[in-house]
Coordinates of C-alpha atoms in Angstrom, one line a residue:
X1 CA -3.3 -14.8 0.9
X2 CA -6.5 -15.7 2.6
X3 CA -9.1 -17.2 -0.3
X4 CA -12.3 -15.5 -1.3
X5 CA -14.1 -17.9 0.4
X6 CA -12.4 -17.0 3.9
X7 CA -13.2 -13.2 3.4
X8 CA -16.0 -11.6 4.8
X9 CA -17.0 -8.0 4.0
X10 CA -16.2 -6.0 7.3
X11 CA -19.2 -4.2 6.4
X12 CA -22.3 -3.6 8.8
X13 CA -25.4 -1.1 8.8
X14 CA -23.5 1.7 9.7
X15 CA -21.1 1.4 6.8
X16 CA -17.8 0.4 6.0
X17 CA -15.8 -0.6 9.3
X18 CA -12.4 1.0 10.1
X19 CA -8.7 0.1 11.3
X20 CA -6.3 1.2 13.2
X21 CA -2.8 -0.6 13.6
X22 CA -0.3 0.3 16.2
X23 CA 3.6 -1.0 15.7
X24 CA 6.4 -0.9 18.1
X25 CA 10.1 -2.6 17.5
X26 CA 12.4 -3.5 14.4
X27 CA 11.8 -2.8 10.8
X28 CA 10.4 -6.3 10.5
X29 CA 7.5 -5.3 12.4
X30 CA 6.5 -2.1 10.2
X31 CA 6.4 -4.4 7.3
X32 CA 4.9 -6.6 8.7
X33 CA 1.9 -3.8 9.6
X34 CA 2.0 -2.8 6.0
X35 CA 0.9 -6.1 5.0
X36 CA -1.6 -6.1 8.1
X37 CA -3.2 -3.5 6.6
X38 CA -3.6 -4.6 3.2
X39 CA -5.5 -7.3 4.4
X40 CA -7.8 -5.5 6.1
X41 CA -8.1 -3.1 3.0
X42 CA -8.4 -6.3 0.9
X43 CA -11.2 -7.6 3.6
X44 CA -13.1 -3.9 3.3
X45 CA -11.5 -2.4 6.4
X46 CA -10.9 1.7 5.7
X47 CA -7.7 3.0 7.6
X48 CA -9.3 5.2 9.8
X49 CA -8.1 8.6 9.9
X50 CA -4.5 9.9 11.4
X51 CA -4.8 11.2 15.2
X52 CA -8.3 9.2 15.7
X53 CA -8.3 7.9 19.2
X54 CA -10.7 4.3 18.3
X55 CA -11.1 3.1 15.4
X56 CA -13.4 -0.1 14.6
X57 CA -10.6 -2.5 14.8
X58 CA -7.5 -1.7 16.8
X59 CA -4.5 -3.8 16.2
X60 CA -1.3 -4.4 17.8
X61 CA 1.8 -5.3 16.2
X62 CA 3.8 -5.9 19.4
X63 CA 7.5 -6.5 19.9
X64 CA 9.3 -9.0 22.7
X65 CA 12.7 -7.6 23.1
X66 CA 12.1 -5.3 25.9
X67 CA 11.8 -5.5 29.3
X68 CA 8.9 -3.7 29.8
X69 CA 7.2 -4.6 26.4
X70 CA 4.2 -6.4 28.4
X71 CA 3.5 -3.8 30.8
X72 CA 3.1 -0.9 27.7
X73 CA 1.0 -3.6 25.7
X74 CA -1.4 -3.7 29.0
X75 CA -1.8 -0.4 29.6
X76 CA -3.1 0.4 25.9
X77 CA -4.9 -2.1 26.2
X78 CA -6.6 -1.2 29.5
X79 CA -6.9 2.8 28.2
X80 CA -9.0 0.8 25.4
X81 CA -11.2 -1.2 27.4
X82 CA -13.8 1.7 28.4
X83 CA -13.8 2.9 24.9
X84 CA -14.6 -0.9 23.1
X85 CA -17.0 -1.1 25.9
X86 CA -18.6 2.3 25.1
X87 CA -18.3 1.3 21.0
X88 CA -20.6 -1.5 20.0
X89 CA -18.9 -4.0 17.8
X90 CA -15.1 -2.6 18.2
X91 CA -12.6 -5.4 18.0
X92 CA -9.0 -4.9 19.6
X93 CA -6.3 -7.7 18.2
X94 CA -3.0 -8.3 19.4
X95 CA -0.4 -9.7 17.0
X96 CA 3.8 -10.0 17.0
X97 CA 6.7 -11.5 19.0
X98 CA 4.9 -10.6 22.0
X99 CA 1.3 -12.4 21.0
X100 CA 4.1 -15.5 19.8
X101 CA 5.5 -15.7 23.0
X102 CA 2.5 -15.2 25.8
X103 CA -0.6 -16.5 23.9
X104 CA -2.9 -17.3 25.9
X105 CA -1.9 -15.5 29.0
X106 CA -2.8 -12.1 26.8
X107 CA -6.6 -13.1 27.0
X108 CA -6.1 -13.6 30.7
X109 CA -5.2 -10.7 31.8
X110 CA -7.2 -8.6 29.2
X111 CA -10.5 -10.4 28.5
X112 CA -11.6 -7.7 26.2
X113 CA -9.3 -8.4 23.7
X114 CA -10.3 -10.6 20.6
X115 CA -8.1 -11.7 18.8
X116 CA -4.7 -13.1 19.6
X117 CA -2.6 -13.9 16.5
X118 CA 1.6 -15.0 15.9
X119 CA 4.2 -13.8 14.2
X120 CA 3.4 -17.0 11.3
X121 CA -0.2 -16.5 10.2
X122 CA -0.7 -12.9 10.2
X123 CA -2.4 -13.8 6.9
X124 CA -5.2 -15.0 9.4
X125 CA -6.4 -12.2 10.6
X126 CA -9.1 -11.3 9.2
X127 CA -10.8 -14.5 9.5
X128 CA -9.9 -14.8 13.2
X129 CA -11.8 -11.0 13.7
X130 CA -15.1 -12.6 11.7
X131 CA -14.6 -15.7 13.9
X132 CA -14.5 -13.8 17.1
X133 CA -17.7 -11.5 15.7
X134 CA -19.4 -14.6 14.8
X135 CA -18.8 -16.8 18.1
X136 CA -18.5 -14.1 20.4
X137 CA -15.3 -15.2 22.1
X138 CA -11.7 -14.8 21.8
X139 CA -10.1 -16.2 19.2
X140 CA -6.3 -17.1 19.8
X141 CA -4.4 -18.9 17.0
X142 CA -0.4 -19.4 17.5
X143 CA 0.8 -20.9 14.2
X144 CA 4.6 -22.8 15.0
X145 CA 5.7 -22.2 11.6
X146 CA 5.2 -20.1 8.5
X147 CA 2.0 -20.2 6.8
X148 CA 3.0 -18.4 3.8
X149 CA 5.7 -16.0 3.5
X150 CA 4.6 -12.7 4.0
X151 CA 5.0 -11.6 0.2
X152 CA 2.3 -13.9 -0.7
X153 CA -0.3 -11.2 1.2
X154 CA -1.7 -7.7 0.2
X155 CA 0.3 -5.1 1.6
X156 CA -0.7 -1.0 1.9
X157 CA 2.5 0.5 1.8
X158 CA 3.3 3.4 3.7
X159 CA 5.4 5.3 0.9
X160 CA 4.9 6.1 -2.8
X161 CA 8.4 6.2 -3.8
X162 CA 10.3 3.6 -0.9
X163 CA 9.4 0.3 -0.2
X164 CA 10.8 -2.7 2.3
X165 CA 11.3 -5.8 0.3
X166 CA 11.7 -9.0 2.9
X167 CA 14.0 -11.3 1.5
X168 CA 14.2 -14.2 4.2
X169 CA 11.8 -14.0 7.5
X170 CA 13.5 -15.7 11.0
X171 CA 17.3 -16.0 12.5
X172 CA 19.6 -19.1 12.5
X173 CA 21.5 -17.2 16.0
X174 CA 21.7 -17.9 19.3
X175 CA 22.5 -14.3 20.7
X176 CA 22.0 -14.9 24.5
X177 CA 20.4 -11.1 24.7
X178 CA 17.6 -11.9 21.7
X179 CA 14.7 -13.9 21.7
X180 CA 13.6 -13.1 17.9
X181 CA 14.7 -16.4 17.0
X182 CA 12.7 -18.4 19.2
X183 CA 9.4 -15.8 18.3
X184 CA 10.4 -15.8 14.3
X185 CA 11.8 -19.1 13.8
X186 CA 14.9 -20.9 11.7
X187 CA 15.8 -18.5 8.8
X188 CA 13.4 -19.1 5.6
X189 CA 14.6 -17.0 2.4
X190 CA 13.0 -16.4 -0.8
X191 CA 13.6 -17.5 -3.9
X192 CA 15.8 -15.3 -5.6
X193 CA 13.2 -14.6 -8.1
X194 CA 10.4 -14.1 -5.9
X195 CA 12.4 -11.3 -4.5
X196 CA 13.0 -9.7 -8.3
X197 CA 9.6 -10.1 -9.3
X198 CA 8.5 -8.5 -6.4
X199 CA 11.1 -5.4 -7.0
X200 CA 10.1 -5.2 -10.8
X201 CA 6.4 -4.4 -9.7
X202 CA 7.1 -1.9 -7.2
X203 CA 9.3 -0.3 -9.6
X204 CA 6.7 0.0 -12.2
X205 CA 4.3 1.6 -9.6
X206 CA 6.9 4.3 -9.4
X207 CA 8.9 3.1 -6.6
X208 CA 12.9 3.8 -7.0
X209 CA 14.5 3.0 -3.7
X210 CA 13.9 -0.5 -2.0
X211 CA 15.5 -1.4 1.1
X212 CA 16.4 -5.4 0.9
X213 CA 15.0 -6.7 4.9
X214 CA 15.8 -9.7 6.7
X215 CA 16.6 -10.5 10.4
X216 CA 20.2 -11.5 9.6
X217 CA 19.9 -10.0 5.4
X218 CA 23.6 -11.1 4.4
X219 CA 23.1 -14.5 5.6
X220 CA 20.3 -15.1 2.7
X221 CA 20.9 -18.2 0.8
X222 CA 21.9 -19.9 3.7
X223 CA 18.6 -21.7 3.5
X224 CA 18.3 -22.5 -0.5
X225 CA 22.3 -23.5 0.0
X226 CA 24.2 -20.6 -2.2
X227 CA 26.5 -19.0 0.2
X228 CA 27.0 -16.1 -2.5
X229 CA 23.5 -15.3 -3.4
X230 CA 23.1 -12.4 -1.6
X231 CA 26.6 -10.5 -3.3
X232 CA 23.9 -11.8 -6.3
X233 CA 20.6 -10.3 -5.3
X234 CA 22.4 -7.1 -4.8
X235 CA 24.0 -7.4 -8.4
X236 CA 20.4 -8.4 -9.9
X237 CA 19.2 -5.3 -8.2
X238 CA 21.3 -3.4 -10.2
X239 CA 20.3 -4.5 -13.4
X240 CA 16.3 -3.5 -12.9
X241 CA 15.8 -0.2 -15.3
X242 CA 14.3 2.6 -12.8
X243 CA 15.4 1.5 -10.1
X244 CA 17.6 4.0 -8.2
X245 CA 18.3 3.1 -4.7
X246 CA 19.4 0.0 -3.3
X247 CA 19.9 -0.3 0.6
X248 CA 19.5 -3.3 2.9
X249 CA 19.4 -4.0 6.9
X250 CA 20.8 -5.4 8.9
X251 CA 24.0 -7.8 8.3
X252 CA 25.4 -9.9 10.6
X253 CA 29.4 -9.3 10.8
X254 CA 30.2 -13.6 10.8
X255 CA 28.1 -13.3 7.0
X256 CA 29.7 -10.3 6.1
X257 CA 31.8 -11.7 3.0
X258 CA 34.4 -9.9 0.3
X259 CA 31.8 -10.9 -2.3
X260 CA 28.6 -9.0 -0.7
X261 CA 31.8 -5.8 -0.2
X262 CA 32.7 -6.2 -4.2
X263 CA 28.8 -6.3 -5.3
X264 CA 28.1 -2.9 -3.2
X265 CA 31.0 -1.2 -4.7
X266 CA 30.7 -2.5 -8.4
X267 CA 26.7 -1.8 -8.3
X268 CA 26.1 1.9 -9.0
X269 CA 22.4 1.8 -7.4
X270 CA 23.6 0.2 -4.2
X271 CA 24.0 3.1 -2.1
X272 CA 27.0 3.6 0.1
X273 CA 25.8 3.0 3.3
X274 CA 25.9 0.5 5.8
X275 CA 24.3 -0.5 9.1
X276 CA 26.1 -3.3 10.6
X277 CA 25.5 -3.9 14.7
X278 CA 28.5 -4.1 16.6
X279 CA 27.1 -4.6 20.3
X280 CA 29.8 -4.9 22.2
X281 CA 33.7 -4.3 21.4
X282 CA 34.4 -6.7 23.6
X283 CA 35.6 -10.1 22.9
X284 CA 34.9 -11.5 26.4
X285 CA 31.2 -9.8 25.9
X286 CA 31.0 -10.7 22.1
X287 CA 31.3 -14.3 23.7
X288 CA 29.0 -14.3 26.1
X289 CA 26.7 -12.6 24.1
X290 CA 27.2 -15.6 21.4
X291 CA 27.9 -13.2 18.6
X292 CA 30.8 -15.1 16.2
X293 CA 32.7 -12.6 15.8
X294 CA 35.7 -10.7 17.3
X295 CA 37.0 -7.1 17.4
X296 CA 39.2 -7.8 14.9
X297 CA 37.3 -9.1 12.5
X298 CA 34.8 -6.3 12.8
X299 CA 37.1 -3.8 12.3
X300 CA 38.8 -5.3 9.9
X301 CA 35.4 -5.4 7.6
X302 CA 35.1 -2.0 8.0
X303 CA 38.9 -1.2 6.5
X304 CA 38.1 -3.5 3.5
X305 CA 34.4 -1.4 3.4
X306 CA 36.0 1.7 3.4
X307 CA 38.7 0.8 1.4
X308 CA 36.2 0.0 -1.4
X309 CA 33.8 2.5 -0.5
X310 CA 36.0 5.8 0.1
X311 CA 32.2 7.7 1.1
X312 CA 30.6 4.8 2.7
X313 CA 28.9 5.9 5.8
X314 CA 28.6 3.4 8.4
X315 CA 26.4 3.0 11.1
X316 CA 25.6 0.2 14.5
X317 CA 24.1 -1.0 17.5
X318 CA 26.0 -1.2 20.4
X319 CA 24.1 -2.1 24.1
X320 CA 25.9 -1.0 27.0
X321 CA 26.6 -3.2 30.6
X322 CA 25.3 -6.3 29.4
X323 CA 26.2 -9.1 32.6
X324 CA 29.5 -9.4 33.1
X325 CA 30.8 -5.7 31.5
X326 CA 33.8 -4.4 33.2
X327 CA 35.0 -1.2 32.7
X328 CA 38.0 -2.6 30.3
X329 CA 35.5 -4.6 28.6
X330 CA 33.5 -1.0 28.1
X331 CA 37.1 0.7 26.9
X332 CA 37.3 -1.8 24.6
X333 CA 33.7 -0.9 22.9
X334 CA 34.9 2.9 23.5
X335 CA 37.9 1.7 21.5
X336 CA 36.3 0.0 18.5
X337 CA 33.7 3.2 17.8
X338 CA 37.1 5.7 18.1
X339 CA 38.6 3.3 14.9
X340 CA 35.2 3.0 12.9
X341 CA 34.2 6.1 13.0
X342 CA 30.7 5.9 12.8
X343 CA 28.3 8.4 11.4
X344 CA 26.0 7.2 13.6
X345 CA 25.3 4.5 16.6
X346 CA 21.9 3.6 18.0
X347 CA 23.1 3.1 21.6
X348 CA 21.3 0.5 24.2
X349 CA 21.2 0.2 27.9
X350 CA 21.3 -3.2 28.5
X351 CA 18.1 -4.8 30.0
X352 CA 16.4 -8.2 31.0
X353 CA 14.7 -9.3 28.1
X354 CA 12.3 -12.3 29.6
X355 CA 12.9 -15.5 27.8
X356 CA 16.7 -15.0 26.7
X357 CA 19.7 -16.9 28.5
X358 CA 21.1 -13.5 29.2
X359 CA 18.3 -12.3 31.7
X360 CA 20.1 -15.3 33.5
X361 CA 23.1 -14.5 34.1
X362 CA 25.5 -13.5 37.1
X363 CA 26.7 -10.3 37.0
X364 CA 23.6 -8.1 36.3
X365 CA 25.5 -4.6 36.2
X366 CA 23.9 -1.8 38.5
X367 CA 21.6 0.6 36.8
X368 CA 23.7 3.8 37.9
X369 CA 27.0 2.0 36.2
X370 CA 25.4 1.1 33.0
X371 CA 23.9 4.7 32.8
X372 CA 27.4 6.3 33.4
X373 CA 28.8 4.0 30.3
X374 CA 25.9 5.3 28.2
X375 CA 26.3 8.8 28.7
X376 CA 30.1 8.7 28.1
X377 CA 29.3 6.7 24.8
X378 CA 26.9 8.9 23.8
X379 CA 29.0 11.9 24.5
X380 CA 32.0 10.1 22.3
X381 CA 29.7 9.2 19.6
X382 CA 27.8 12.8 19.3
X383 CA 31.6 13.9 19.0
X384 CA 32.2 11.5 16.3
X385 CA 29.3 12.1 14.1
X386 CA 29.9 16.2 14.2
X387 CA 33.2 15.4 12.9
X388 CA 31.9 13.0 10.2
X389 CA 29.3 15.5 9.4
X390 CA 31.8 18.2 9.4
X391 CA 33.5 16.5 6.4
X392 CA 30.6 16.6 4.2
X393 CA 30.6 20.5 4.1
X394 CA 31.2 21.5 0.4
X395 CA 30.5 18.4 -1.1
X396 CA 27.7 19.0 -4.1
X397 CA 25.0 15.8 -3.3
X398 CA 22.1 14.0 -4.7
X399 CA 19.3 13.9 -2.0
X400 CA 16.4 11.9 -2.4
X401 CA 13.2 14.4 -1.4
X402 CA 11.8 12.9 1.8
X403 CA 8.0 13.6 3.0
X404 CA 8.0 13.9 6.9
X405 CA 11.1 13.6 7.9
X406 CA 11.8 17.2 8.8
X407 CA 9.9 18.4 11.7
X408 CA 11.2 21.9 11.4
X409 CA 10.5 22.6 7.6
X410 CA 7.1 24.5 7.4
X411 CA 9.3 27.1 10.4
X412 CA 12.6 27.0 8.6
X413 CA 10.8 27.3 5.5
X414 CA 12.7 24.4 4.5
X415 CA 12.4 20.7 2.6
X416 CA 14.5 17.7 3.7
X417 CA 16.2 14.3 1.6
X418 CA 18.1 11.8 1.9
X419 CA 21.6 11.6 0.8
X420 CA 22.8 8.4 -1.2
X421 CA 24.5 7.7 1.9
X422 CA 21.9 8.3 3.8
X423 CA 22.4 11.2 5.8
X424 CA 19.5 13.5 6.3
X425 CA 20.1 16.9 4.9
X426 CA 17.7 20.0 5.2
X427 CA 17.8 22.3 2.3
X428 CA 16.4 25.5 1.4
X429 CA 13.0 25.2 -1.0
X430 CA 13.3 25.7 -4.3
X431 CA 11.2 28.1 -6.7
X432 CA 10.6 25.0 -8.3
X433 CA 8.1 23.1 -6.8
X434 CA 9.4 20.0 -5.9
X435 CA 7.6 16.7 -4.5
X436 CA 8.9 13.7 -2.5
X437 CA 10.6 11.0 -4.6
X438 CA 12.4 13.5 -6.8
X439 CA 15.8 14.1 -6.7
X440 CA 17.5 17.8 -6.4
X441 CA 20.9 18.5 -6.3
X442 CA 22.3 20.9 -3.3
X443 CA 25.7 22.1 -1.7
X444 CA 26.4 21.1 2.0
X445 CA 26.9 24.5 4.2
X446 CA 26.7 23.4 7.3
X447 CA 26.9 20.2 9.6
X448 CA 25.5 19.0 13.1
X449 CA 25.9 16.0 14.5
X450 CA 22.2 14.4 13.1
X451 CA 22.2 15.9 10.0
X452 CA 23.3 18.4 7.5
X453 CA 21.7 21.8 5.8
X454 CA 22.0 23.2 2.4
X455 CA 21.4 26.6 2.8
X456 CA 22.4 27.6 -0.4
X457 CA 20.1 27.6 -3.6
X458 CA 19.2 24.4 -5.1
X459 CA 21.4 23.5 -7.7
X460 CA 19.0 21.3 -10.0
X461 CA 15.8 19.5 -9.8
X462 CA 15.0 16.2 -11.4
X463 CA 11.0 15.5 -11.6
X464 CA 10.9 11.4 -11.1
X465 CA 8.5 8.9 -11.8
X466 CA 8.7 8.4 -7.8
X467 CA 7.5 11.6 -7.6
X468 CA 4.8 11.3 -10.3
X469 CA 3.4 8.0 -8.0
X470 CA 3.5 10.7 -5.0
X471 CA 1.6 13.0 -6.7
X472 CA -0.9 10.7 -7.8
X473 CA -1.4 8.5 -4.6
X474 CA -2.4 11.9 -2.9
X475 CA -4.7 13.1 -5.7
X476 CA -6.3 9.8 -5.1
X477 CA -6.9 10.2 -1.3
X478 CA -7.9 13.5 -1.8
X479 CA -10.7 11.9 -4.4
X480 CA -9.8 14.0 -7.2
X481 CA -7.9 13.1 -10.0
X482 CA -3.8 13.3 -11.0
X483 CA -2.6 16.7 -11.2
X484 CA -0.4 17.3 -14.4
X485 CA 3.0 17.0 -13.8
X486 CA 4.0 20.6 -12.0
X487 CA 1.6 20.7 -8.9
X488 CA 3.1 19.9 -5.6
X489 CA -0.3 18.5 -3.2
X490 CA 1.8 19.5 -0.2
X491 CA 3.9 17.7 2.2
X492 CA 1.6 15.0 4.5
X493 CA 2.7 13.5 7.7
X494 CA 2.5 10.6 6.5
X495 CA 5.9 8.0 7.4
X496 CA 8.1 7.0 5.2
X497 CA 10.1 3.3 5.4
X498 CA 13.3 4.5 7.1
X499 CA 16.4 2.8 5.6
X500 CA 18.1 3.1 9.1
X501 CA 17.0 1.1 11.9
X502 CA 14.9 3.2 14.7
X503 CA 16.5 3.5 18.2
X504 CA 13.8 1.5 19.6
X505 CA 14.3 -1.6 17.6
X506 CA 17.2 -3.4 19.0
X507 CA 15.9 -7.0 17.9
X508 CA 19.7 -7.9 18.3
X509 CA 20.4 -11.2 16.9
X510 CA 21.2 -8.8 13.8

């Protein structure tokens, strides 16, 4: 955490200065803008409100692992330019794998920007916007290594009731396709009980679901030498009073050990659900991908998973024609998702990531063949997670309440949770008023292939402590005080951690 000393109020004439922070890529990079924003909070930076086109500061959390990451970065930043130039004093930084990798050539080719700041010292941030404000010049500051990990800083989180938890920061792999390793360094975990302390206090604050993060998450302990300490972080999770949900993303299948299997099946609060990236069924991909692992041994962690975890749903990341893909190689990824079954795949077309051996490589596939493999692996995998779905009709679940997650629910008159397994189910609202981070019980009536309804009436409804931190985080932005417990505030748009990765991450070396 930046000192006292290095803090300046971001306060002028006018009042107190406000931020904006705009995030694309992995979950890595969301929590990372949660903690972004708690040092500009903790600096005197107000968030400024949701929608607002400018704010006073306007930050990018970029991401590297597309191919046409720089050219969206540029265009924000050149729709910005007349606006900062129009707003006296506006500041526009530009932060993440991307600022790590092209440093200085970001305040080439957009002078206007201010600050320029890595992936290692986003603690430095708000020093580096009162340097630039002071010298009147851009400040760019590219640390090699971690400052501090990223627990040490204040951190505005996004949810009430679920909360990211990093438990190592960078990636000992060499995936040809990812350049996250070279942007986030060598693996660095925490100290086991860093990670608990840190759990203990969110759960006091009301949280009851965490989701355990890392770049390669099973692989933690590699770095403090205990090759089991993850099966026992997951264990120690289960022993914290209040806490109800455990889920963590993403493994790697080479760490994927019967110990870390046992620990989710013995450890009631673990939840039954697992994202683990596949990429490419493969094993003449798998190779040139660098990814040590084989389709056997993938699918044989997902028997042992399923054999311990009857309800488990599992889901992946698969990219399609990466160089060198022929169409067996594709029938053999067709082949692995018929076996696993999965409830859900977040599906990739393959494409030149700069700075990654792969971007090398003979045997680029045409665009029109890599788009046919999509569509037909797509079209398998909708099929697949109907039938999945399909299954869960009858069963009587716990669902988490979720706030913004279903677009439809003022129409449909409807609320929406999360299943322990994580499937999102829409149910019908209760006479009971019920708020997110409280837990109702429903009956499954009917399946699609992205989610499930309960159309039925709610069977039961648990008020939480979750829900109480809801209720009061709301009062407070609102600027009136805690509602006794009873009074639903209503249902803001305002995003929630999502335990599964979203589609446009594919950081890869997972």
């Amino acid at each position: 955490m930046t000192s006292s000393s290095d803090r300046s109020p971001a306060v002028d004439v006018q009042g107190t200065k406000s931020y904006a922070i705009r995030t694309y890529g992995c979950q890595m990079n969301v929590h990372d803008s949660e903690r972004l924003a708690g040092l500009l909070e903790d600096a005197g930076y107000v968030r400024a409100p949701e929608g607002a086109d400018v704010a006073d500061v306007v930050v990018f959390n970029t991401c590297a692992v597309r191919e046409n990451a720089d050219n969206k970065l540029y265009g924000n930043l050149g729709h910005l330019a007349p606006k900062k130039a129009a707003r006296p004093g506006m500041q526009i930084a530009v932060g993440g794998c991307l600022a790590q990798k092209d440093r200085d050539t970001i305040v080439k080719k957009a002078p206007w920007v201010d600050v320029v700041f890595g992936t290692h010292n986003i603690g430095k941030l708000p020093v580096l916007l009162e340097r630039a404000r002071v010298r009147e010049e851009a400040q760019v500051e590219i640390a090699e290594s971690l400052e501090a990990f990223p627990s040490t800083l204040p951190t505005r989180r996004e949810s009430a009731y679920a909360a990211w938890v990093s438990v190592s920061v960078g990636c000992n792999n060499t995936c040809t396709f990812c350049i996250v390793p070279a942007l986030r360094g060598k693996e660095k975990d925490r100290r086991p009980g860093d990670i608990l302390a840190e759990i203990e206090a969110l759960v006091a604050e009301g949280v009851s679901e965490i989701t355990l993060l890392g770049q390669n998450v099973n692989a933690y302990g590699s770095d403090i030498g205990d090759r089991e300490a993850f099966s026992k972080l997951l264990r120690a999770c289960g022993r914290i009073e209040g806490l109800e949900r455990v889920r963590f993303t993403s493994p790697h299948p080479r760490d994927f050990t019967d110990d870390v299997i046992a620990a989710m099946a013995e450890t009631p609060n673990v939840m039954p659900q697992l994202h683990m990236p596949l990429q490419s069924g493969s094993d003449t991909v798998l190779k040139a991908m660098r990814r040590s692992y084989r389709q056997e041994r993938y699918l044989g962690i997902i028997e042992k998973v399923r054999a311990a975890i009857p309800h488990a749903a599992i889901s992946t990341d698969i990219i399609v024609g990466f160089p060198g893909e022929t169409d067996e190689d594709f029938e053999q990824t067709l082949h692995v998702v018929r076996e696993a079954r999965f409830a859900q795949a977040f599906t990739f077309q393959y494409s030149k990531r700069p700075g990654t051996p792969a971007a090398e490589m003979d045997g680029q596939i045409p665009k029109k063949v890599v788009q046919e493999r999509y569509e037909r692996l797509v079209a398998l995998q909708e099929e697949i997670s109907w039938e999945e779905n399909k299954k869960q009709v009858g069963r009587t679940l716990e669902l988490m309440v979720a706030e913004g997650e279903g677009r439809k629910d003022d129409s449909t008159h409807r609320l929406s949770g999360r299943a322990p397994d994580n499937r999102l189910v829409h149910f019908t609202k209760p006479d009971q008023e019920v708020r997110p981070g409280d837990v109702v019980t429903v009956e499954i009536t009917y399946a699609a292939p992205h989610h499930l309804l309960a159309e039925g009436p709610v069977l039961d409804v648990r008020r939480t402590r979750a829900g109480d931190a809801w209720e009061k985080r709301n009062a407070e932005k609102a600027g009136k005080p805690a509602q006794p417990a009873g009074v639903l505030l209503g249902l803001p748009k305002i995003g929630v951690p999502e335990p599964l990765p979203a589609a446009t991450s594919g950081c890869g070396c997972d």
